[in-house]
Amino acid sequence: MPRTGMEPIRRKAIIEAAISTIGERGNLDVTVGQIARSAGVSAALAHHYFGGKDQIFLATMRHLLRVYSHNVGGALAEAKGPRGRISAVIRVSFGTEQFAPSTIAAWLAFYVRAQSDDQARRLLGIYARRLNSNLVDALGQLCARDDAKRIAEGIAALIDGLYIRQALHSRAIHDGPADPASAIALVERYVNSELGAVARPGKKGGKR
Amino acid sequence: MPRTGMEPIRRKAIIEAAISTIGERGNLDVTVGQIARSAGVSAALAHHYFGGKDQIFLATMRHLLRVYSHNVGGALAEAKGPRGRISAVIRVSFGTEQFAPSTIAAWLAFYVRAQSDDQARRLLGIYARRLNSNLVDALGQLCARDDAKRIAEGIAALIDGLYIRQALHSRAIHDGPADPASAIALVERYVNSELGAVARPGKKGGKR
Amino acid sequence: MPRTGMEPIRRKAIIEAAISTIGERGNLDVTVGQIARSAGVSAALAHHYFGGKDQIFLATMRHLLRVYSHNVGGALAEAKGPRGRISAVIRVSFGTEQFAPSTIAAWLAFYVRAQSDDQARRLLGIYARRLNSNLVDALGQLCARDDAKRIAEGIAALIDGLYIRQALHSRAIHDGPADPASAIALVERYVNSELGAVARPGKKGGKR
Amino acid sequence: MPRTGMEPIRRKAIIEAAISTIGERGNLDVTVGQIARSAGVSAALAHHYFGGKDQIFLATMRHLLRVYSHNVGGALAEAKGPRGRISAVIRVSFGTEQFAPSTIAAWLAFYVRAQSDDQARRLLGIYARRLNSNLVDALGQLCARDDAKRIAEGIAALIDGLYIRQALHSRAIHDGPADPASAIALVERYVNSELGAVARPGKKGGKR
DNA sequence: AATGAATGAGCCTTCATTCAT
DNA sequence: AATGAATGAAGGCTCATTCAT
């Protein structure tokens, strides 16, 4: 059975097992053994390929972040105009892949992790800054720089907030929008009213 | 030294130690020993008074929730009109007591905890529903029921999102508003524009 | 049963258990569990009091070294003249306490350990330098400085060599002197002939 | 690349890798993986050729012992008279090959190993007895049998002692002779004074 | 009222060893 | 001839929890 070239296959399996295991529990209190079992391998193998529990977590974060970034990148490429790019970011953030319960739970768990783990913090920081750039750049073409920053912050906060609420909702705490559609609508509406309220610089009329 | 009537004093000390210990680490991976030491007592005593680690956590959550509710209650009593009550909720949510780094970190940690612990979930659910009622009730007097629900959801999401960002911010990830004032302004602005966009039913003008 | 003030008792029991366990095996491949069991406590307690396996080893070395130093100190105090002090060191080195099989085995195990562990090296270095000082000082009153250094080195080498041979002997490899008396006689004879071969500086006649 | 006839080449490479790996660490706490890597092969191959870790160690000991014996044999053949044969043994014991830091460290490690491993003990016993025979035979021609035994023991102890001190010296503990020459001189001097002190039986005068 | 003493259970991690290719 | 793949077993260490005082 031991064929050569198993490493990438195992790594992927273990990372996916980590996501689902973390997702099920809702936090990082999972053992390497649980993850490994869920991946159908021994705990020793997981260590062999990743070097340790921390690295498994880091690799899992990196995977989550990379998939998200990749999806955002794709949506951005197809988007039309600055307003379209904003919508693209929002749409991807609540896309099926992103908004799956266990993905969200893992996401939040890593948010918390970032508070005590330097590497996790750095990783998250990179993604956060990139997201912020995307939003501020697009908004900057539609309004003043200061407004752009503020609105970007609002959008990001809304997304994070809806994430956390979704995580709790799927565990029957909140009654908020279980469906991505409502979440998207809520954020879009926010963008619209904020943009509607501010003058676009350089544009002739501005708001009447 | 062991005088009678120490129980409430010890309980309080332990709960406060729990908040600060959790707050410092940013998650619930704290030992009973750490909490106890920070409270100046032995781990055995913490056990004696609370019965176990889980109960310490629960009591700490309850404390956090109770303080918050109490503050909201007070602000609500002084508030003028429905719009004032909304502002009261927002203001309290970002008040100095609530927005202290370690309080926020503990808060988030318990949010995560609620995903895997039934009792924590129930506790959080009660508070969430009460907050929601407060918001929806007030908003209901200013707009249609459906709009009220949606805006309440938006407000709650913004608050949660700004919390999580604040937690990460104080650990140097985000560049968002470090100060409560900006956070409050951001949410207030949201409320204003959302309310501005919807017609208030039953009020004379109504929607045209 | 758990009386207060157990710590020193346990520490001592664990250290003695470490010596005998290491002595029986003849090397440091002993588990904390084995040591603890031999001391009649749980492995957790050994960790509790010492902090870890390394520290148990270090404490054990320190104990061995301290006892030896203490014995040397006592013998030195009673010794008459420089030649007597040399004999004192030799006598103590092969004294019953020092020359017990498990003590010797432990001693050697730590010698080996010193090659890969910094702290053990430092510890052993202190003792080695002190032993060297004692010998060189005493010899320096009986012969030239350079001779003293050389003879001290010879004595130390003989002691170490006889130790290692004793360790193997008690495991049926060598046929050397099983008894301390022969070992002492061998070293004493070495000292005598070396001293007899060198002129004592400052003394007129030298040897006849 | 896998040509036929690789076995002896691999065996030798692995044994030499074992010596250097053990020598670097200064003890037997080396993994098969480390040895194999240092030999440029996989751990599985080392297993394949030797059957297990223990056998690798045994083969390494055997190699060390065989080289030493071979060198002694060669030196003995060229030596002149019994006194010359004693010098030959001493000279070889501190020869460059024998006195290399990693060789000495490995040697000591195996000495310690012999205390807990039967096969290692047997192996070492054979060599020890042979060395003893060589010395006692040669000495027997220069002095009484009893003296010969005693002096042989002294020589062996000195050699072992200087070895162990050399091992520690190269790790900066002792200040003894770093160079083989001093070690040889020290032992030779010992032999001379011991022999000078005893009457040679069967020889004419002897000392009165 | 309070704590030191003590431990069982569990987790991470390492490693020798096996096996199929 | 040689190795990547894989694992069982074992050890160090932590920690919540109990107990006697």
Tab-separated table of C-alpha atoms (C1' of nucleotides) in Angstrom, chain D residues 3 10 42 44 49, chain F residues 1-5:
chain	number	residue	atom	x	y	z
D	3	ARG	CA	24.864	-1.697	-7.915
D	10	ARG	CA	27.330	0.634	3.322
D	42	SER	CA	17.980	5.827	4.924
D	44	ALA	CA	15.533	1.585	6.775
D	49	TYR	CA	21.980	-4.387	7.022
F	1	DA	C1'	19.719	-2.196	-3.517
F	2	DA	C1'	17.153	1.164	-1.319
F	3	DT	C1'	13.549	3.995	0.473
F	4	DG	C1'	9.268	6.487	1.612
F	5	DA	C1'	5.362	5.463	4.177
